[in-house]
Short mmCIF file of C-alpha atoms and ligand atoms in Angstrom, two decimals:
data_model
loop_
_atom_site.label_atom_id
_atom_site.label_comp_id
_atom_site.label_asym_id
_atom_site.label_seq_id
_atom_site.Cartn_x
_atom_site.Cartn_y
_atom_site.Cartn_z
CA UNK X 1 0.00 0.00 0.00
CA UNK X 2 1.08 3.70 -0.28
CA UNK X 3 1.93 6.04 2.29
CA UNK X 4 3.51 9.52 2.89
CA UNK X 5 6.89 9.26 4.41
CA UNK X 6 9.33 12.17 5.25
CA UNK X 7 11.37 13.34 2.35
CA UNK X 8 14.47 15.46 2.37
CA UNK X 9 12.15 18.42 1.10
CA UNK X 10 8.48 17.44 2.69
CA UNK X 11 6.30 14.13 2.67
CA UNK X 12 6.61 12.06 -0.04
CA UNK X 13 4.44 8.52 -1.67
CA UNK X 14 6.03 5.57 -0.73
CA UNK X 15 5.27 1.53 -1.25
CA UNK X 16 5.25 0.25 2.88
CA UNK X 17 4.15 -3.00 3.90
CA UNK X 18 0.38 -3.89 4.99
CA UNK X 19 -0.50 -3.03 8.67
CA UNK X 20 -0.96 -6.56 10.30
CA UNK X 21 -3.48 -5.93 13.51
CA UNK X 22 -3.62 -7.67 16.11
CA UNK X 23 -6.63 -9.01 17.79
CA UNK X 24 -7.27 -6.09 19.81
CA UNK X 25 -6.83 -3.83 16.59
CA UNK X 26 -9.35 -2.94 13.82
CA UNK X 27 -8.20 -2.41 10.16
CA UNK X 28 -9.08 1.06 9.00
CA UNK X 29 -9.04 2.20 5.35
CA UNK X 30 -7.84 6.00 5.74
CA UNK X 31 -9.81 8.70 3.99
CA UNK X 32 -8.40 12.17 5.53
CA UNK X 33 -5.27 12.87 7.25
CA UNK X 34 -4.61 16.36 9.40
CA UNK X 35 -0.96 17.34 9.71
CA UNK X 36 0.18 19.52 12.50
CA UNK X 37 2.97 21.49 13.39
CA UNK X 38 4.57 19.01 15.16
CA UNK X 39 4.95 16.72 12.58
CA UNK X 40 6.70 19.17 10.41
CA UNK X 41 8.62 19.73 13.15
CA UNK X 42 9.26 15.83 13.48
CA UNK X 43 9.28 15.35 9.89
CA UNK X 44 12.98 17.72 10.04
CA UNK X 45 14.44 15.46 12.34
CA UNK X 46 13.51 12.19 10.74
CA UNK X 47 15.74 10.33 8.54
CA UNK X 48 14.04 9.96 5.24
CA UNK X 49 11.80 7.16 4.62
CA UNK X 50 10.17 7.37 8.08
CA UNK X 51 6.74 6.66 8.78
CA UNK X 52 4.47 9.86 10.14
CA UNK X 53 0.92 10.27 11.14
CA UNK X 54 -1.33 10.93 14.11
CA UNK X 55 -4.54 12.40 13.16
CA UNK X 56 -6.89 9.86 10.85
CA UNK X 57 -10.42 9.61 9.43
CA UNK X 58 -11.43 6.26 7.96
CA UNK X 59 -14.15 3.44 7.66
CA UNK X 60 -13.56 0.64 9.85
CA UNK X 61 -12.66 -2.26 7.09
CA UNK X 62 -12.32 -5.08 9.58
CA UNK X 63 -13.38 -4.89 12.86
CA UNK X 64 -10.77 -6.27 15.83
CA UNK X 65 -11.13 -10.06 16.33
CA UNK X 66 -11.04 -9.87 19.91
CA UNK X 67 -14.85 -8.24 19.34
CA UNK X 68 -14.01 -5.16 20.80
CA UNK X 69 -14.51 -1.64 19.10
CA UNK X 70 -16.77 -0.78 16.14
CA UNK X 71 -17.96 -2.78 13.56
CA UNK X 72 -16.48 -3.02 9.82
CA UNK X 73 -18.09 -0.01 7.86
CA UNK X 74 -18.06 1.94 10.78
CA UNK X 75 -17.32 5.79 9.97
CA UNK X 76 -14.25 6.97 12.24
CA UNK X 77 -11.77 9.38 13.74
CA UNK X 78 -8.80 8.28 15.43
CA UNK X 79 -5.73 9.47 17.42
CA UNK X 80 -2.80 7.02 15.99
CA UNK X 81 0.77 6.88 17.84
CA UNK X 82 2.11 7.31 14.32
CA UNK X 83 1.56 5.34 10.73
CA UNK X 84 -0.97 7.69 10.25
CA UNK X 85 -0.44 8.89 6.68
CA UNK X 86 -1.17 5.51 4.98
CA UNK X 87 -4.15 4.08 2.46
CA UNK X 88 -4.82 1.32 6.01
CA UNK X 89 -4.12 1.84 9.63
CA UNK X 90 -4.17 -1.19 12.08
CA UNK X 91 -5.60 0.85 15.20
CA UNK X 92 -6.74 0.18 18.67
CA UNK X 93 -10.45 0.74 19.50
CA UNK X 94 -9.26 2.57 22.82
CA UNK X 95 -7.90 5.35 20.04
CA UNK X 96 -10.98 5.98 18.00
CA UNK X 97 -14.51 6.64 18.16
CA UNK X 98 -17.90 6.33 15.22
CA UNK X 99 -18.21 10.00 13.46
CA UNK X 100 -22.30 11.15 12.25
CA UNK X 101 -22.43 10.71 8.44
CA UNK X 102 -23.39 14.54 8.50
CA UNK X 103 -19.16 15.05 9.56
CA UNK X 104 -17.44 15.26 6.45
CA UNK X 105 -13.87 13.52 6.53
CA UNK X 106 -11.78 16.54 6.90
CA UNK X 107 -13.84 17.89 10.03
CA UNK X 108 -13.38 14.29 11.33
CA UNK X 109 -9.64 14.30 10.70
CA UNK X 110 -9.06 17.57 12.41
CA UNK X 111 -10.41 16.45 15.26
CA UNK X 112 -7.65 14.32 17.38
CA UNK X 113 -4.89 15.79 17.92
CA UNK X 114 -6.28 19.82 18.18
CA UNK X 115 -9.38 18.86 20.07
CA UNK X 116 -8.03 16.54 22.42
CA UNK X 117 -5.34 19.32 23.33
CA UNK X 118 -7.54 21.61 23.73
CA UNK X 119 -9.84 19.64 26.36
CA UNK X 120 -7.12 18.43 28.25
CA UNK X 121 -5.24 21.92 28.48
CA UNK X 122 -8.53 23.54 29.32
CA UNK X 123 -9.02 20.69 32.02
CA UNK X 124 -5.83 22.01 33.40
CA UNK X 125 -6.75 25.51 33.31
CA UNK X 126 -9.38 24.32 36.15
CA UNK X 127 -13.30 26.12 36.23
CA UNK X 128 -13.47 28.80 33.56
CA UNK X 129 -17.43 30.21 34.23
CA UNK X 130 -16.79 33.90 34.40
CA UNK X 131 -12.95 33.54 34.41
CA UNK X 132 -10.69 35.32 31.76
CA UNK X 133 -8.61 33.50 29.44
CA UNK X 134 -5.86 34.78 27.62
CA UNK X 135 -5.02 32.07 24.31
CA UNK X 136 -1.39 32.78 22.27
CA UNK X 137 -1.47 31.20 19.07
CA UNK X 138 -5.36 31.36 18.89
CA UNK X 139 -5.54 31.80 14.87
CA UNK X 140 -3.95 27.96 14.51
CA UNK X 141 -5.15 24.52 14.83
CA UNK X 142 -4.98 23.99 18.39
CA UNK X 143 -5.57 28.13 19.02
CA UNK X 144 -9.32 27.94 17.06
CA UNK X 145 -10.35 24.94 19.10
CA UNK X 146 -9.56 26.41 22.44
CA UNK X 147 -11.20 29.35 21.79
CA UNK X 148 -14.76 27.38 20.78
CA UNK X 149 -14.18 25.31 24.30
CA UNK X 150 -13.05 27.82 26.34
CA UNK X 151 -15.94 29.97 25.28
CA UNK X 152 -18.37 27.21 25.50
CA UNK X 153 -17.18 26.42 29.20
CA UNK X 154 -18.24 30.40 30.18
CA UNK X 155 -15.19 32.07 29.87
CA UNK X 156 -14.35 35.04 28.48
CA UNK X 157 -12.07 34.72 25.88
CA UNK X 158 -8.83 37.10 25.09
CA UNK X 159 -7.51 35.67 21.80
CA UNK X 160 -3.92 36.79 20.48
CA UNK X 161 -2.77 36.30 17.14
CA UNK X 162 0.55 37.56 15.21
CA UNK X 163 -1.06 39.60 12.72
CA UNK X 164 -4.51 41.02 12.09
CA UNK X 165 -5.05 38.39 9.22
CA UNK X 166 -4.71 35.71 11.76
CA UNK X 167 -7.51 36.78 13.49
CA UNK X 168 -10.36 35.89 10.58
CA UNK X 169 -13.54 34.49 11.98
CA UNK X 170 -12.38 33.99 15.79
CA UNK X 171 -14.82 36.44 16.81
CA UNK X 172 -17.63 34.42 15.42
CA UNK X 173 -16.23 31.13 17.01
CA UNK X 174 -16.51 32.85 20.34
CA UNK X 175 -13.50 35.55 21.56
CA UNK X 176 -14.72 37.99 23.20
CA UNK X 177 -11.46 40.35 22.24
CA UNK X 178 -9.26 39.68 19.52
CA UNK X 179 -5.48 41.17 19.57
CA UNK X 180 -2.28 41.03 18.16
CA UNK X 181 0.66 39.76 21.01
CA UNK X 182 1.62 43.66 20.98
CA UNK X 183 -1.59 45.23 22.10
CA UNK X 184 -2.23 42.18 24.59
CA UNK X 185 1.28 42.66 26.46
CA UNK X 186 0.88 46.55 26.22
CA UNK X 187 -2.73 45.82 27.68
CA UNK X 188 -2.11 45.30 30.96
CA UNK X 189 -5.61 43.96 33.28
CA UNK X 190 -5.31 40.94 34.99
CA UNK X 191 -6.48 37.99 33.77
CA UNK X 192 -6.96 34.45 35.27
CA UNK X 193 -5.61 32.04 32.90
CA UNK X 194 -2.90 32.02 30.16
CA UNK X 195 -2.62 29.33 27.27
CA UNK X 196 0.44 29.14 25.50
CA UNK X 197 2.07 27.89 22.60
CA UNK X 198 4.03 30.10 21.10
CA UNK X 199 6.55 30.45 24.03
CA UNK X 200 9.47 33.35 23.77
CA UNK X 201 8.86 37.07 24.16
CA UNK X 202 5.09 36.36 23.10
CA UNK X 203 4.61 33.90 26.35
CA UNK X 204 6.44 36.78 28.11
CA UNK X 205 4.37 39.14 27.21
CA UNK X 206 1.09 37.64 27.90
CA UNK X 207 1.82 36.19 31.66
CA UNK X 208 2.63 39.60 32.73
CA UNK X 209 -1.22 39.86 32.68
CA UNK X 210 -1.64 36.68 34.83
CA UNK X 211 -2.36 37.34 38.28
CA UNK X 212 -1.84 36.27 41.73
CA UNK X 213 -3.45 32.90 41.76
CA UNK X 214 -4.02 32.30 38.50
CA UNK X 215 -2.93 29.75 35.95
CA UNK X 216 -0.43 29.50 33.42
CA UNK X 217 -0.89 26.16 31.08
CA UNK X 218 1.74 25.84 28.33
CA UNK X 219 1.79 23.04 25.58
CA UNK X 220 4.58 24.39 23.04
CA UNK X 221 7.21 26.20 22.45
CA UNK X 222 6.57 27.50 18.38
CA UNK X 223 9.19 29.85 18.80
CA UNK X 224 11.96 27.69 19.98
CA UNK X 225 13.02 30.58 22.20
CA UNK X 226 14.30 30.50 25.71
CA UNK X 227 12.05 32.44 28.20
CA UNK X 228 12.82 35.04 30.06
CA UNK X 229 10.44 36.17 33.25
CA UNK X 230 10.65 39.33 35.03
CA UNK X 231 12.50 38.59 38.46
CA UNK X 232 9.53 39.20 40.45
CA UNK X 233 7.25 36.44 38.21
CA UNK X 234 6.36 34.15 41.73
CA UNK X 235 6.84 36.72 44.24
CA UNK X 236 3.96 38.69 42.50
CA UNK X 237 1.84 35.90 41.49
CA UNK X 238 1.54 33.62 44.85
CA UNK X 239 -0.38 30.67 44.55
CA UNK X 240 0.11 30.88 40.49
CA UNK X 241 -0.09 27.34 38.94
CA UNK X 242 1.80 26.07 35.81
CA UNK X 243 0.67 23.08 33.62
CA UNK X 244 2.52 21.25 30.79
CA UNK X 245 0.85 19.00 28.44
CA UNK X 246 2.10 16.91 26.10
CA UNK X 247 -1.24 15.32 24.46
CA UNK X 248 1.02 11.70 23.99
CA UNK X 249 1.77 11.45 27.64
CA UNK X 250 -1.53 12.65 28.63
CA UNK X 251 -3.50 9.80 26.32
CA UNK X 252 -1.81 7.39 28.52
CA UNK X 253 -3.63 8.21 31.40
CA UNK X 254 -6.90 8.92 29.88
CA UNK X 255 -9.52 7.16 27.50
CA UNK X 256 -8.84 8.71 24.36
CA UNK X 257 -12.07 7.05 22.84
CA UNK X 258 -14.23 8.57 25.75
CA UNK X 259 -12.60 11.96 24.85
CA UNK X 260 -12.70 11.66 21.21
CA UNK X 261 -16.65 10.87 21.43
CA UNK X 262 -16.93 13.91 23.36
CA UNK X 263 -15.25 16.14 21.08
CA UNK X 264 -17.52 14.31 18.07
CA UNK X 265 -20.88 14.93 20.15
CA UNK X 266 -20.00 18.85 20.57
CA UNK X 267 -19.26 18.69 16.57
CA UNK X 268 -22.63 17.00 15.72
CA UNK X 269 -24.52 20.12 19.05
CA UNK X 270 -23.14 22.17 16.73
CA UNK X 271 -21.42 23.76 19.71
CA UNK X 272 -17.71 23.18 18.29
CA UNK X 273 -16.37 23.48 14.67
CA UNK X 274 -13.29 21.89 13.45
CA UNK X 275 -11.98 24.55 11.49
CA UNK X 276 -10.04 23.29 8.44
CA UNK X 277 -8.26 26.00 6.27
CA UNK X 278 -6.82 24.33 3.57
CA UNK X 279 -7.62 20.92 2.32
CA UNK X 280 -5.58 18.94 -0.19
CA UNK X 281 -4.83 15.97 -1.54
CA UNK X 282 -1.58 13.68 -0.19
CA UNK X 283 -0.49 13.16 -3.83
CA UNK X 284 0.27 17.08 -3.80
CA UNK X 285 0.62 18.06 -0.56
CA UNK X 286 2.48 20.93 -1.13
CA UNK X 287 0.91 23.34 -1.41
CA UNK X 288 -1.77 23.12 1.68
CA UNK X 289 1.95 22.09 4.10
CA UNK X 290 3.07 25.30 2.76
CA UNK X 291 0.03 27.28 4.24
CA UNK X 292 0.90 25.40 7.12
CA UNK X 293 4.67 26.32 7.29
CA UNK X 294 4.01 29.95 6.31
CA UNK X 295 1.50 30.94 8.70
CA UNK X 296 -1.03 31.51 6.37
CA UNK X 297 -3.47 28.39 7.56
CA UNK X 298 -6.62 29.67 9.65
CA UNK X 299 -7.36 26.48 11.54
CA UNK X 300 -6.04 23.01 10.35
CA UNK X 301 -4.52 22.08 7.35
CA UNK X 302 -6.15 17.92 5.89
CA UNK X 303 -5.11 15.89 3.50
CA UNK X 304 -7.14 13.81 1.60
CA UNK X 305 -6.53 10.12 0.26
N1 NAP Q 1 2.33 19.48 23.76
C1 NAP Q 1 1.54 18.86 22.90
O1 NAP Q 1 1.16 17.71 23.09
C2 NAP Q 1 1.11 19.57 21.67
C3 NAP Q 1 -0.05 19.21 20.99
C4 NAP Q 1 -0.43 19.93 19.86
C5 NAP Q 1 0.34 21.00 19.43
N2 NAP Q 1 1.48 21.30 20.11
C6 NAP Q 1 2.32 22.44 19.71
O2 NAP Q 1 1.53 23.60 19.84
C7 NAP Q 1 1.84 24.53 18.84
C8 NAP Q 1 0.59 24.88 18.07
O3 NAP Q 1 0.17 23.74 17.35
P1 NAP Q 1 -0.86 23.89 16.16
O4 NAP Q 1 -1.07 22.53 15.61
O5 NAP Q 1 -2.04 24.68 16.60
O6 NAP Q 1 -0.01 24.74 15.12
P2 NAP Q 1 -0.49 25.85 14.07
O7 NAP Q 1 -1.83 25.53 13.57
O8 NAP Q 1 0.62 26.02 13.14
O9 NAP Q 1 -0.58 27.13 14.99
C9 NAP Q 1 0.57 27.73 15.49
C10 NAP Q 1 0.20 29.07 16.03
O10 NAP Q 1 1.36 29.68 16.60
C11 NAP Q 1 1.43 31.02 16.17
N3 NAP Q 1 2.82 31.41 15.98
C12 NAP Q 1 3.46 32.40 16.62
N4 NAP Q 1 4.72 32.48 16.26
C13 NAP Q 1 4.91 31.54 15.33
C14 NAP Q 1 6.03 31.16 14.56
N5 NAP Q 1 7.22 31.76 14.67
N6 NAP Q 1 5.87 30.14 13.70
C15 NAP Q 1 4.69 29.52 13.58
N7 NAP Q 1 3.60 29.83 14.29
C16 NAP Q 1 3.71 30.84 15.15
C17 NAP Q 1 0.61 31.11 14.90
O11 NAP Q 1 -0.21 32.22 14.96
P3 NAP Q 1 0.20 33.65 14.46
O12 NAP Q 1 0.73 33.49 13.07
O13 NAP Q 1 -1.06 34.41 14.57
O14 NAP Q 1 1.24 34.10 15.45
C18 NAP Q 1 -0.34 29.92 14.95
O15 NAP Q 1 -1.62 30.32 15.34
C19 NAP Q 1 2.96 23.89 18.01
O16 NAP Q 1 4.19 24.30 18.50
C20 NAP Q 1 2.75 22.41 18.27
O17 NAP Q 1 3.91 21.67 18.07
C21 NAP Q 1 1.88 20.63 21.22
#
């Protein structure tokens, strides 16, 4: 079967062997692939040849033997460890969950790794009704999402992007303000929670607003930039609390199907949008990883098979 591995210059089709499941695994034919960030990231430090892939939508072609999981035909989404990007995915049930034939298979595929990172770094954030929540990075994949849930859960939502055309449609998916990383850490206010991605001078900027007892919660670094705190940053924020999540090491603690169905029933309420900028097909994916790599992708950036 085909599947994109990392190239020297981007993904690239490749012959790789069948996926052989085991009994506790189901066989899924792969329709729609998201990339993220991370796996361009990975992709760079890969020798070529290597095998990528985490977010997946797919029909269930064989169910796993053990009986467990959803039944062949079966309409899914799934969070895989990697192996992703391939025509067939041998996946455990515990990773996936049915999708609504009204979710189209991009929506489905940008589902698993963005929404799940959202929910659990909003779950480390703590209760949110009436609390104010400042999100870096808010015009990308991850950024869009926690706007919708952090708006959903009752908070008011500060989102900061790089650049006025970042900030297209967050408004409408539920900030309450809307500002480049500038105006926010010229802003001042206090402000009860910060979620961060970006790291550097734009993490800098925004926890100066955090204050005493509040809640920093930090799941990248985009920048690659060491970070550099005012000397005071405890001694004027007692009882502040700092989270790191890193989605893989949270899945194994948590049932990823449980969390994946949630993120699927908020889809189908209508109460959460996966917000797909650019859509295009793995034989050419060019030109929608470009978006990606430039900045210029509104929300997540799908492949299709
Ligand atoms: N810890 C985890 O488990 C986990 C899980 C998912 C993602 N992540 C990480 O979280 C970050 C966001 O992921 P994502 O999938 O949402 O990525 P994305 O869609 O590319 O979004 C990245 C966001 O960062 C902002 N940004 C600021 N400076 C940037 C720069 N120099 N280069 C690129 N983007 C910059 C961009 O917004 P502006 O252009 O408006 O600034 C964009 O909204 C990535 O670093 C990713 O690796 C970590």
């Amino acid at each position: 079967m085909k599947a994109l591995v990392s190239g020297d210059s981007g993904p690239r089709l490749d012959s790789v062997a069948e996926p052989e499941p085991r009994p506790d695994q189901a066989l899924v034919e792969v329709h729609a692939i998201a990339v993220n960030r991370g796996e361009l990231a990975l992709m760079g430090q890969l020798p070529p040849g290597s095998r990528l892939g985490w977010d997946v939508a797919g029909t269930v072609l064989r169910a796993a033997a053990d009986g467990s999981g959803p039944a062949a035909g079966t309409r899914v989404t799934a969070l895989a460890e990697r192996d992703g990007w391939a025509e067939r995915i041998a996946l455990s049930p515990t990773r996936l969950t049915p999708v609504p034939g009204g979710m189209d298979w991009p929506a489905a595929a940008a589902l698993p790794v963005a929404g799940l990172t959202a929910l659990y770094a909003l779950e480390y954030a703590g209760p949110l009704l009436g609390r104010s929540v400042v999100i870096t990075g808010a015009g990308g994949g991850v950024g869009r999402m926690l706007v919708q849930l952090a708006a959903a859960a009752g908070a008011e939502v500060i989102a900061q992007v790089g650049s006025p055309g970042r900030a297209e449609g967050l408004r409408a998916l539920g900030a309450h303000t809307v500002e480049t990383y500038e105006e926010g850490a010229a802003a001042g206010g206090p402000v009860d929670v910060l979620v961060d991605s970006v790291g550097g001078q734009v993490l800098a900027g925004a926890f100066g607003r955090v204050r005493p007892g509040g809640t920093l919660v930090c799941y990248g670094n985009t920048v690659r930039e060491e970070l550099r705190l005012p000397m005071d940053w405890g001694h004027a924020r007692p009882g502040l609390r700092i989270s790191y999540l890193h989605l893989f090491d949270e899945v194994t603690r948590r049932s990823v199907a449980r969390d994946l169905a949630s993120l699927v029933r908020l889809v189908a309420e209508g109460r959460l949008t996966p917000e797909v900028a650019a859509v295009g097909s793995w034989s050419d994916p060019e030109p929608a990883l470009d978006a990606l790599r430039q900045r210029r992708a509104n929300g997540k950036v799908v492949l299709t098979l």
